[in-house]
mmCIF file of C-alpha atoms and ligand atoms in Angstrom:
data_model
loop_
_atom_site.group_PDB
_atom_site.id
_atom_site.type_symbol
_atom_site.label_atom_id
_atom_site.label_comp_id
_atom_site.label_asym_id
_atom_site.label_seq_id
_atom_site.Cartn_x
_atom_site.Cartn_y
_atom_site.Cartn_z
ATOM 1 C CA UNK A 11 67.987 -87.726 102.117
ATOM 2 C CA UNK A 12 67.796 -87.597 97.938
ATOM 3 C CA UNK A 13 65.778 -84.976 96.463
ATOM 4 C CA UNK A 14 65.825 -85.660 92.636
ATOM 5 C CA UNK A 15 63.573 -82.317 90.962
ATOM 6 C CA UNK A 16 62.874 -81.944 87.283
ATOM 7 C CA UNK A 17 65.623 -84.451 86.063
ATOM 8 C CA UNK A 18 66.053 -84.697 82.868
ATOM 9 C CA UNK A 19 68.458 -86.092 80.092
ATOM 10 C CA UNK A 20 68.609 -85.926 76.439
ATOM 11 C CA UNK A 21 70.691 -87.858 74.537
ATOM 12 C CA UNK A 22 70.512 -85.695 71.228
ATOM 13 C CA UNK A 23 66.914 -86.246 70.072
ATOM 14 C CA UNK A 24 66.621 -89.122 72.472
ATOM 15 C CA UNK A 25 64.703 -88.518 75.618
ATOM 16 C CA UNK A 26 66.574 -90.923 78.215
ATOM 17 C CA UNK A 27 65.025 -89.323 81.122
ATOM 18 C CA UNK A 28 61.929 -86.848 81.166
ATOM 19 C CA UNK A 29 61.389 -84.518 84.280
ATOM 20 C CA UNK A 30 61.763 -86.960 87.131
ATOM 21 C CA UNK A 31 60.990 -85.582 90.028
ATOM 22 C CA UNK A 32 61.142 -87.829 93.564
ATOM 23 C CA UNK A 33 62.576 -88.029 97.177
ATOM 24 C CA UNK A 34 64.191 -91.234 98.981
ATOM 25 C CA UNK A 35 63.626 -90.755 102.685
ATOM 26 C CA UNK A 36 66.226 -92.249 105.062
ATOM 27 C CA UNK A 37 65.982 -95.533 106.162
ATOM 28 C CA UNK A 38 64.006 -97.619 103.560
ATOM 29 C CA UNK A 39 64.843 -99.621 100.779
ATOM 30 C CA UNK A 40 63.590 -98.236 97.170
ATOM 31 C CA UNK A 41 63.195 -100.091 94.181
ATOM 32 C CA UNK A 42 63.567 -98.094 90.787
ATOM 33 C CA UNK A 43 61.184 -100.548 88.145
ATOM 34 C CA UNK A 44 61.320 -100.086 84.296
ATOM 35 C CA UNK A 45 61.738 -102.189 81.243
ATOM 36 C CA UNK A 46 64.972 -102.566 79.596
ATOM 37 C CA UNK A 47 66.002 -98.969 78.366
ATOM 38 C CA UNK A 48 63.537 -97.011 80.485
ATOM 39 C CA UNK A 49 65.776 -94.835 81.880
ATOM 40 C CA UNK A 50 66.955 -95.990 85.138
ATOM 41 C CA UNK A 51 70.862 -96.561 84.564
ATOM 42 C CA UNK A 52 70.757 -93.016 83.492
ATOM 43 C CA UNK A 53 69.061 -91.919 86.258
ATOM 44 C CA UNK A 54 71.132 -93.532 88.787
ATOM 45 C CA UNK A 55 74.336 -92.176 87.238
ATOM 46 C CA UNK A 56 73.206 -88.872 87.573
ATOM 47 C CA UNK A 57 71.851 -89.215 91.010
ATOM 48 C CA UNK A 58 75.910 -90.647 91.838
ATOM 49 C CA UNK A 59 77.794 -87.407 90.023
ATOM 50 C CA UNK A 60 78.826 -90.121 87.382
ATOM 51 C CA UNK A 61 76.772 -88.682 84.601
ATOM 52 C CA UNK A 62 75.506 -84.873 83.678
ATOM 53 C CA UNK A 63 71.877 -83.970 83.367
ATOM 54 C CA UNK A 64 70.599 -81.619 80.989
ATOM 55 C CA UNK A 65 68.405 -80.053 83.082
ATOM 56 C CA UNK A 66 67.079 -80.471 86.920
ATOM 57 C CA UNK A 67 68.932 -81.110 90.116
ATOM 58 C CA UNK A 68 70.003 -83.731 92.723
ATOM 59 C CA UNK A 69 70.865 -83.436 96.080
ATOM 60 C CA UNK A 70 72.167 -85.602 98.802
ATOM 61 C CA UNK A 71 71.388 -84.667 102.181
ATOM 62 C CA UNK A 72 70.592 -80.973 101.219
ATOM 63 C CA UNK A 73 74.192 -81.258 99.190
ATOM 64 C CA UNK A 74 74.089 -80.617 95.389
ATOM 65 C CA UNK A 75 75.768 -83.458 93.301
ATOM 66 C CA UNK A 76 77.268 -81.380 90.849
ATOM 67 C CA UNK A 77 78.296 -78.048 92.905
ATOM 68 C CA UNK A 78 78.926 -79.984 96.006
ATOM 69 C CA UNK A 79 80.328 -83.289 94.761
ATOM 70 C CA UNK A 80 82.621 -84.164 97.470
ATOM 71 C CA UNK A 81 80.186 -83.626 100.327
ATOM 72 C CA UNK A 82 77.069 -85.601 98.282
ATOM 73 C CA UNK A 83 79.545 -88.845 96.764
ATOM 74 C CA UNK A 84 80.565 -89.186 100.457
ATOM 75 C CA UNK A 85 77.223 -90.382 101.358
ATOM 76 C CA UNK A 86 76.572 -92.441 98.728
ATOM 77 C CA UNK A 87 78.130 -95.972 97.622
ATOM 78 C CA UNK A 88 76.884 -97.043 94.413
ATOM 79 C CA UNK A 89 76.969 -100.240 92.209
ATOM 80 C CA UNK A 90 77.253 -99.435 88.537
ATOM 81 C CA UNK A 91 75.597 -101.426 85.977
ATOM 82 C CA UNK A 92 78.817 -103.477 85.341
ATOM 83 C CA UNK A 93 80.710 -103.652 88.216
ATOM 84 C CA UNK A 94 83.940 -101.716 88.154
ATOM 85 C CA UNK A 95 86.413 -104.399 89.033
ATOM 86 C CA UNK A 96 89.872 -105.227 87.621
ATOM 87 C CA UNK A 97 89.981 -108.684 86.628
ATOM 88 C CA UNK A 98 93.967 -108.820 87.330
ATOM 89 C CA UNK A 99 93.373 -107.735 90.558
ATOM 90 C CA UNK A 100 92.291 -109.628 93.580
ATOM 91 C CA UNK A 101 89.179 -108.088 95.900
ATOM 92 C CA UNK A 102 91.451 -107.679 98.596
ATOM 93 C CA UNK A 103 93.546 -105.629 96.366
ATOM 94 C CA UNK A 104 90.847 -103.823 94.617
ATOM 95 C CA UNK A 105 89.302 -102.675 97.933
ATOM 96 C CA UNK A 106 92.722 -101.401 99.044
ATOM 97 C CA UNK A 107 92.646 -99.419 96.209
ATOM 98 C CA UNK A 108 88.722 -97.854 96.595
ATOM 99 C CA UNK A 109 89.495 -97.748 99.958
ATOM 100 C CA UNK A 110 92.150 -95.180 99.493
ATOM 101 C CA UNK A 111 90.295 -93.435 96.461
ATOM 102 C CA UNK A 112 87.454 -92.902 98.921
ATOM 103 C CA UNK A 113 89.986 -91.711 101.605
ATOM 104 C CA UNK A 114 89.617 -93.914 104.515
ATOM 105 C CA UNK A 115 92.332 -93.306 107.012
ATOM 106 C CA UNK A 116 95.095 -95.865 106.408
ATOM 107 C CA UNK A 117 94.816 -97.270 109.752
ATOM 108 C CA UNK A 118 91.151 -97.896 109.191
ATOM 109 C CA UNK A 119 91.789 -99.558 105.938
ATOM 110 C CA UNK A 120 92.201 -103.556 106.954
ATOM 111 C CA UNK A 121 89.582 -103.507 109.384
ATOM 112 C CA UNK A 122 87.104 -101.906 107.203
ATOM 113 C CA UNK A 123 88.038 -104.305 104.249
ATOM 114 C CA UNK A 124 87.189 -107.105 106.412
ATOM 115 C CA UNK A 125 83.986 -105.872 107.558
ATOM 116 C CA UNK A 126 82.751 -105.695 103.928
ATOM 117 C CA UNK A 127 84.058 -108.940 102.968
ATOM 118 C CA UNK A 128 82.497 -110.706 105.802
ATOM 119 C CA UNK A 129 79.346 -108.739 105.183
ATOM 120 C CA UNK A 130 79.075 -109.575 101.902
ATOM 121 C CA UNK A 131 80.364 -113.119 102.110
ATOM 122 C CA UNK A 132 83.587 -112.608 100.217
ATOM 123 C CA UNK A 133 86.529 -113.558 102.738
ATOM 124 C CA UNK A 134 86.907 -117.337 101.291
ATOM 125 C CA UNK A 135 87.840 -115.799 97.517
ATOM 126 C CA UNK A 136 89.704 -112.651 99.135
ATOM 127 C CA UNK A 137 92.844 -113.497 97.568
ATOM 128 C CA UNK A 138 91.634 -115.094 94.173
ATOM 129 C CA UNK A 139 91.907 -113.244 90.901
ATOM 130 C CA UNK A 140 88.724 -111.611 90.205
ATOM 131 C CA UNK A 141 88.752 -113.072 86.643
ATOM 132 C CA UNK A 142 88.649 -116.505 88.069
ATOM 133 C CA UNK A 143 85.564 -115.568 90.457
ATOM 134 C CA UNK A 144 81.938 -116.352 89.441
ATOM 135 C CA UNK A 145 79.469 -113.856 88.586
ATOM 136 C CA UNK A 146 77.873 -113.808 92.031
ATOM 137 C CA UNK A 147 81.310 -113.580 93.530
ATOM 138 C CA UNK A 148 82.046 -110.611 91.116
ATOM 139 C CA UNK A 149 78.892 -108.963 92.318
ATOM 140 C CA UNK A 150 79.295 -109.272 95.609
ATOM 141 C CA UNK A 151 82.355 -107.498 95.664
ATOM 142 C CA UNK A 152 80.711 -104.573 93.625
ATOM 143 C CA UNK A 153 78.570 -104.315 96.229
ATOM 144 C CA UNK A 154 81.683 -104.576 98.926
ATOM 145 C CA UNK A 155 82.935 -101.814 97.226
ATOM 146 C CA UNK A 156 79.763 -99.761 97.309
ATOM 147 C CA UNK A 157 79.530 -100.099 100.935
ATOM 148 C CA UNK A 158 82.931 -99.457 101.781
ATOM 149 C CA UNK A 159 83.160 -96.460 103.967
ATOM 150 C CA UNK A 160 80.087 -97.334 105.401
ATOM 151 C CA UNK A 161 77.772 -94.506 103.151
ATOM 152 C CA UNK A 162 74.226 -93.686 104.270
ATOM 153 C CA UNK A 163 73.082 -94.449 100.819
ATOM 154 C CA UNK A 164 73.682 -97.020 98.683
ATOM 155 C CA UNK A 165 72.694 -97.289 95.240
ATOM 156 C CA UNK A 166 72.966 -100.768 93.256
ATOM 157 C CA UNK A 167 72.028 -101.005 89.162
ATOM 158 C CA UNK A 168 70.105 -104.285 88.639
ATOM 159 C CA UNK A 169 72.294 -105.964 91.232
ATOM 160 C CA UNK A 170 70.939 -109.356 90.168
ATOM 161 C CA UNK A 171 71.171 -109.842 86.783
ATOM 162 C CA UNK A 172 72.633 -112.311 85.045
ATOM 163 C CA UNK A 173 72.852 -114.347 88.359
ATOM 164 C CA UNK A 174 71.454 -117.999 89.139
ATOM 165 C CA UNK A 175 68.284 -118.561 91.283
ATOM 166 C CA UNK A 176 70.783 -119.530 94.594
ATOM 167 C CA UNK A 177 72.827 -116.379 94.228
ATOM 168 C CA UNK A 178 69.648 -114.164 93.867
ATOM 169 C CA UNK A 179 68.327 -115.393 96.974
ATOM 170 C CA UNK A 180 71.936 -114.673 98.741
ATOM 171 C CA UNK A 181 72.011 -111.234 97.145
ATOM 172 C CA UNK A 182 68.317 -110.222 97.894
ATOM 173 C CA UNK A 183 69.152 -111.259 101.734
ATOM 174 C CA UNK A 184 72.250 -109.071 101.213
ATOM 175 C CA UNK A 185 70.177 -106.090 100.925
ATOM 176 C CA UNK A 186 67.707 -106.955 103.031
ATOM 177 C CA UNK A 187 70.152 -106.857 105.819
ATOM 178 C CA UNK A 188 72.167 -103.671 103.977
ATOM 179 C CA UNK A 189 68.313 -101.849 103.887
ATOM 180 C CA UNK A 190 68.819 -102.680 108.300
ATOM 181 C CA UNK A 191 71.107 -99.981 108.530
ATOM 182 C CA UNK A 192 71.218 -97.954 105.229
ATOM 183 C CA UNK A 193 69.242 -96.007 102.596
ATOM 184 C CA UNK A 194 69.213 -98.493 99.620
ATOM 185 C CA UNK A 195 67.831 -97.839 96.131
ATOM 186 C CA UNK A 196 68.366 -100.704 93.731
ATOM 187 C CA UNK A 197 66.905 -100.725 90.148
ATOM 188 C CA UNK A 198 65.409 -103.862 88.352
ATOM 189 C CA UNK A 199 63.333 -104.512 85.229
ATOM 190 C CA UNK A 200 61.691 -107.623 86.888
ATOM 191 C CA UNK A 201 58.500 -107.109 89.619
ATOM 192 C CA UNK A 202 59.376 -109.914 91.384
ATOM 193 C CA UNK A 203 62.648 -108.918 92.390
ATOM 194 C CA UNK A 204 61.790 -105.396 93.872
ATOM 195 C CA UNK A 205 58.457 -106.804 95.293
ATOM 196 C CA UNK A 206 60.640 -109.121 97.217
ATOM 197 C CA UNK A 207 62.937 -106.803 98.788
ATOM 198 C CA UNK A 208 61.659 -103.354 98.618
ATOM 199 C CA UNK A 209 59.768 -101.321 100.976
ATOM 200 C CA UNK A 210 58.711 -98.670 98.227
ATOM 201 C CA UNK A 211 58.420 -99.303 94.402
ATOM 202 C CA UNK A 212 59.119 -96.331 91.939
ATOM 203 C CA UNK A 213 57.497 -97.355 88.476
ATOM 204 C CA UNK A 214 59.414 -95.690 85.614
ATOM 205 C CA UNK A 215 59.003 -96.215 81.853
ATOM 206 C CA UNK A 216 59.992 -94.217 78.728
ATOM 207 C CA UNK A 217 62.196 -91.536 80.994
ATOM 208 C CA UNK A 218 58.942 -90.805 83.377
ATOM 209 C CA UNK A 219 58.153 -91.625 86.533
ATOM 210 C CA UNK A 220 54.501 -93.087 86.390
ATOM 211 C CA UNK A 221 54.264 -94.188 90.466
ATOM 212 C CA UNK A 222 55.684 -94.141 93.699
ATOM 213 C CA UNK A 223 54.128 -96.482 96.126
ATOM 214 C CA UNK A 224 54.425 -99.523 98.251
ATOM 215 C CA UNK A 225 53.488 -102.913 96.373
ATOM 216 C CA UNK A 226 50.223 -103.097 98.053
ATOM 217 C CA UNK A 227 49.205 -99.527 97.562
ATOM 218 C CA UNK A 228 50.019 -99.362 93.711
ATOM 219 C CA UNK A 229 47.616 -102.479 93.449
ATOM 220 C CA UNK A 230 44.932 -100.650 95.184
ATOM 221 C CA UNK A 231 45.605 -97.548 93.156
ATOM 222 C CA UNK A 232 45.874 -98.939 90.060
ATOM 223 C CA UNK A 233 43.439 -101.162 89.838
ATOM 224 C CA UNK A 234 40.413 -99.744 89.051
ATOM 225 C CA UNK A 235 37.878 -102.447 88.572
ATOM 226 C CA UNK A 236 37.516 -105.252 90.998
ATOM 227 C CA UNK A 237 36.086 -108.830 89.505
ATOM 228 C CA UNK A 238 33.712 -110.485 91.789
ATOM 229 C CA UNK A 239 32.294 -114.115 91.327
ATOM 230 C CA UNK A 240 29.822 -115.758 93.655
ATOM 231 C CA UNK A 241 27.716 -118.899 93.515
ATOM 232 C CA UNK A 242 24.532 -119.455 95.569
ATOM 233 C CA UNK A 243 22.427 -122.380 96.586
ATOM 234 C CA UNK A 244 19.334 -120.551 95.357
ATOM 235 C CA UNK A 245 17.629 -120.096 92.137
ATOM 236 C CA UNK A 246 17.830 -117.310 89.718
ATOM 237 C CA UNK A 247 14.914 -115.437 91.328
ATOM 238 C CA UNK A 248 16.058 -115.658 94.636
ATOM 239 C CA UNK A 249 19.367 -115.026 93.664
ATOM 240 C CA UNK A 250 18.045 -111.601 91.941
ATOM 241 C CA UNK A 251 16.131 -110.572 94.589
ATOM 242 C CA UNK A 252 18.771 -110.907 97.085
ATOM 243 C CA UNK A 253 21.349 -109.212 95.226
ATOM 244 C CA UNK A 254 18.639 -106.436 94.788
ATOM 245 C CA UNK A 255 18.857 -105.480 97.999
ATOM 246 C CA UNK A 256 22.839 -104.363 97.737
ATOM 247 C CA UNK A 257 23.699 -101.396 97.101
ATOM 248 C CA UNK A 258 25.978 -100.203 94.275
ATOM 249 C CA UNK A 259 25.864 -103.096 92.121
ATOM 250 C CA UNK A 260 25.428 -103.075 88.294
ATOM 251 C CA UNK A 261 23.343 -104.988 85.804
ATOM 252 C CA UNK A 262 24.285 -108.482 86.768
ATOM 253 C CA UNK A 263 24.140 -111.440 84.073
ATOM 254 C CA UNK A 264 23.200 -114.765 86.152
ATOM 255 C CA UNK A 265 23.336 -118.303 85.144
ATOM 256 C CA UNK A 266 22.419 -121.926 86.530
ATOM 257 C CA UNK A 267 24.312 -124.620 87.226
ATOM 258 C CA UNK A 268 22.843 -128.620 87.098
ATOM 259 C CA UNK A 269 22.997 -128.684 90.601
ATOM 260 C CA UNK A 270 20.183 -126.092 91.127
ATOM 261 C CA UNK A 271 22.888 -123.236 92.071
ATOM 262 C CA UNK A 272 23.436 -120.015 90.650
ATOM 263 C CA UNK A 273 26.138 -117.933 89.589
ATOM 264 C CA UNK A 274 26.809 -114.306 89.024
ATOM 265 C CA UNK A 275 30.207 -112.219 87.735
ATOM 266 C CA UNK A 276 30.390 -108.479 87.852
ATOM 267 C CA UNK A 277 32.763 -106.066 87.889
ATOM 268 C CA UNK A 278 33.163 -102.770 90.612
ATOM 269 C CA UNK A 279 35.197 -100.111 91.830
ATOM 270 C CA UNK A 280 37.651 -101.515 93.711
ATOM 271 C CA UNK A 281 37.400 -98.679 96.167
ATOM 272 C CA UNK A 282 34.176 -99.969 97.081
ATOM 273 C CA UNK A 283 34.772 -103.707 96.498
ATOM 274 C CA UNK A 284 35.243 -104.852 100.277
ATOM 275 C CA UNK A 285 31.974 -102.914 100.810
ATOM 276 C CA UNK A 286 30.059 -104.310 98.614
ATOM 277 C CA UNK A 287 31.540 -107.986 99.124
ATOM 278 C CA UNK A 288 30.350 -107.471 102.858
ATOM 279 C CA UNK A 289 26.977 -106.493 101.845
ATOM 280 C CA UNK A 290 26.342 -109.479 99.842
ATOM 281 C CA UNK A 291 27.396 -111.678 102.687
ATOM 282 C CA UNK A 292 25.155 -109.753 105.000
ATOM 283 C CA UNK A 293 22.091 -110.115 102.377
ATOM 284 C CA UNK A 294 22.418 -113.677 101.890
ATOM 285 C CA UNK A 295 22.775 -114.133 105.687
ATOM 286 C CA UNK A 296 19.386 -112.585 106.063
ATOM 287 C CA UNK A 297 18.038 -114.239 103.663
ATOM 288 C CA UNK A 298 18.574 -117.631 104.847
ATOM 289 C CA UNK A 299 20.052 -118.811 101.747
ATOM 290 C CA UNK A 300 23.459 -120.116 101.366
ATOM 291 C CA UNK A 301 26.261 -118.305 99.592
ATOM 292 C CA UNK A 302 28.676 -120.499 98.572
ATOM 293 C CA UNK A 303 31.448 -118.651 97.184
ATOM 294 C CA UNK A 304 32.263 -115.087 97.145
ATOM 295 C CA UNK A 305 35.570 -114.129 95.176
ATOM 296 C CA UNK A 306 36.567 -110.742 94.304
ATOM 297 C CA UNK A 307 39.681 -110.171 92.156
ATOM 298 C CA UNK A 308 42.032 -107.149 91.100
ATOM 299 C CA UNK A 309 44.513 -106.972 89.022
ATOM 300 C CA UNK A 310 47.445 -108.403 90.114
ATOM 301 C CA UNK A 311 51.003 -105.866 90.454
ATOM 302 C CA UNK A 312 51.934 -107.769 87.439
ATOM 303 C CA UNK A 313 49.508 -106.945 85.254
ATOM 304 C CA UNK A 314 49.523 -103.104 86.342
ATOM 305 C CA UNK A 315 53.342 -102.936 85.769
ATOM 306 C CA UNK A 316 52.802 -104.355 82.171
ATOM 307 C CA UNK A 317 49.959 -102.154 81.287
ATOM 308 C CA UNK A 318 51.998 -98.975 82.531
ATOM 309 C CA UNK A 319 55.164 -99.782 80.959
ATOM 310 C CA UNK A 320 54.086 -101.401 77.614
ATOM 311 C CA UNK A 321 53.808 -99.120 74.881
ATOM 312 C CA UNK A 322 55.994 -96.762 73.201
ATOM 313 C CA UNK A 323 59.854 -96.715 73.784
ATOM 314 C CA UNK A 324 61.497 -93.194 74.449
ATOM 315 C CA UNK A 325 62.740 -92.341 71.268
ATOM 316 C CA UNK A 326 58.923 -92.742 69.696
ATOM 317 C CA UNK A 327 57.692 -90.285 72.703
ATOM 318 C CA UNK A 328 60.366 -88.029 72.118
ATOM 319 C CA UNK A 329 60.362 -87.945 68.227
ATOM 320 C CA UNK A 330 56.295 -87.409 68.927
ATOM 321 C CA UNK A 331 57.035 -84.223 71.340
ATOM 322 C CA UNK A 332 59.157 -82.997 68.892
ATOM 323 C CA UNK A 333 56.684 -83.317 65.927
ATOM 324 C CA UNK A 334 53.920 -81.955 67.900
ATOM 325 C CA UNK A 335 54.103 -78.708 67.108
ATOM 326 C CA UNK A 336 50.526 -78.369 65.705
ATOM 327 C CA UNK A 337 48.226 -76.969 68.400
ATOM 328 C CA UNK A 338 46.292 -80.200 68.308
ATOM 329 C CA UNK A 339 49.138 -82.359 68.929
ATOM 330 C CA UNK A 340 50.454 -79.939 71.738
ATOM 331 C CA UNK A 341 47.276 -80.289 73.625
ATOM 332 C CA UNK A 342 47.227 -83.974 73.149
ATOM 333 C CA UNK A 343 50.482 -84.481 74.803
ATOM 334 C CA UNK A 344 49.553 -81.997 77.348
ATOM 335 C CA UNK A 345 46.366 -83.620 78.194
ATOM 336 C CA UNK A 346 48.728 -87.136 78.478
ATOM 337 C CA UNK A 347 51.182 -85.429 81.070
ATOM 338 C CA UNK A 348 47.739 -83.792 82.710
ATOM 339 C CA UNK A 349 46.516 -87.133 82.946
ATOM 340 C CA UNK A 350 49.587 -89.138 84.233
ATOM 341 C CA UNK A 351 49.677 -86.281 86.634
ATOM 342 C CA UNK A 352 46.301 -86.880 87.953
ATOM 343 C CA UNK A 353 47.435 -91.056 87.708
ATOM 344 C CA UNK A 354 50.318 -89.785 90.208
ATOM 345 C CA UNK A 355 48.249 -88.097 92.738
HETATM 346 P P1 ADP B 407 67.705 -98.751 81.797
HETATM 347 O O1 ADP B 407 68.660 -98.656 82.754
HETATM 348 O O2 ADP B 407 66.363 -98.689 82.284
HETATM 349 O O3 ADP B 407 67.695 -99.911 80.839
HETATM 350 P P2 ADP B 407 69.103 -96.426 80.159
HETATM 351 O O4 ADP B 407 68.933 -95.271 81.038
HETATM 352 O O5 ADP B 407 69.946 -97.194 80.466
HETATM 353 O O6 ADP B 407 67.602 -97.594 80.550
HETATM 354 O O7 ADP B 407 68.602 -96.040 78.685
HETATM 355 C C1 ADP B 407 67.840 -94.892 78.712
HETATM 356 C C2 ADP B 407 67.734 -94.703 77.267
HETATM 357 O O8 ADP B 407 68.784 -93.856 77.231
HETATM 358 C C3 ADP B 407 67.666 -95.934 76.156
HETATM 359 O O9 ADP B 407 66.907 -95.622 75.255
HETATM 360 C C4 ADP B 407 69.067 -95.951 75.707
HETATM 361 O O10 ADP B 407 68.750 -96.246 74.476
HETATM 362 C C5 ADP B 407 69.445 -94.203 76.098
HETATM 363 N N1 ADP B 407 71.143 -94.167 76.120
HETATM 364 C C6 ADP B 407 71.678 -94.689 77.363
HETATM 365 N N2 ADP B 407 72.454 -94.119 77.188
HETATM 366 C C7 ADP B 407 73.327 -93.712 76.148
HETATM 367 C C8 ADP B 407 74.238 -92.848 75.647
HETATM 368 N N3 ADP B 407 75.461 -92.918 76.124
HETATM 369 N N4 ADP B 407 73.750 -92.764 74.325
HETATM 370 C C9 ADP B 407 72.738 -92.750 73.922
HETATM 371 N N5 ADP B 407 71.884 -93.114 74.541
HETATM 372 C C10 ADP B 407 71.856 -93.469 75.453
HETATM 373 MG MG1 MG B 408 70.184 -100.185 83.153
#
């Protein structure tokens, strides 16, 4: 549906988007997640034909956004970071203007506007000047103009930024509803936001794509070590001998409690965590001793997101890459790139 290939955008020395490649399949809700300055708006502006790329291309349904802009843009509805409203117009007037610009047949304009106003629930403010609307309503008018003409793909740049919690819930529900019939890509710098509505999360940091997967898979893939806490109704010696029969455990430190229980706490590799927990249960069951608590814990997506996106800004990375003329430095940069690629696979 959308193919983004080796997209790069430089503002002078500032590398805003760096070699982004990803595809968006039909019928899902995608979330573009990254901290401020990560390159989300730049990428979306390029994807929607509002901004030229330095290199790389974007194809919408096979149509190049720059070479066949009419065909490509027809398929996209876009809500930019700042909704392009006319403050001295009413939503109805504004949407009529947008409908004409989109080339919607004259006879269909009124019914289409009525439809998008109903979907976005702005009918009751249809004839009020935009400057008198709350931020939540303005955002909905922005979404209404994006979905006018029923484009297959809807791209929303930070659709809930600046809204109060009640408005956020309403816009989220609206996005979910849109996702039933459209392919949606939205951006956000807030993890819980994309987690709440998106099927697939694309994490972007410093202009680079770091990961693209479901929230659940991201948690699985990026949390290498899982922590396991256990408490047994047995003394240290008994506990040690039971655990010795479980394969794949590291060196474990045990501690006794005043109640005669034994506690153990250790890290295992996440991919074998489930298996090890099962075997610990079995080992205790076979020994006749009671396992009171077994608590595996993997890093939360929040922790992963912070770790993945913390550190240097785009500018710092770009400056480093430019400075990296010496062989060693170039090698380091290449190594970093390879590491990231490996991580993505
Ligand atoms: P995001 O939407 O993820 O917050 P942006 O795409 O707005 O990120 O910005 C990415 C980087 O590009 C930032 O470092 C920002 O300062 C820079 N940038 C964005 N727009 C411009 C511009 N018009 N001129 C120069 N630098 C820009
Ligand atoms: Mg932005």
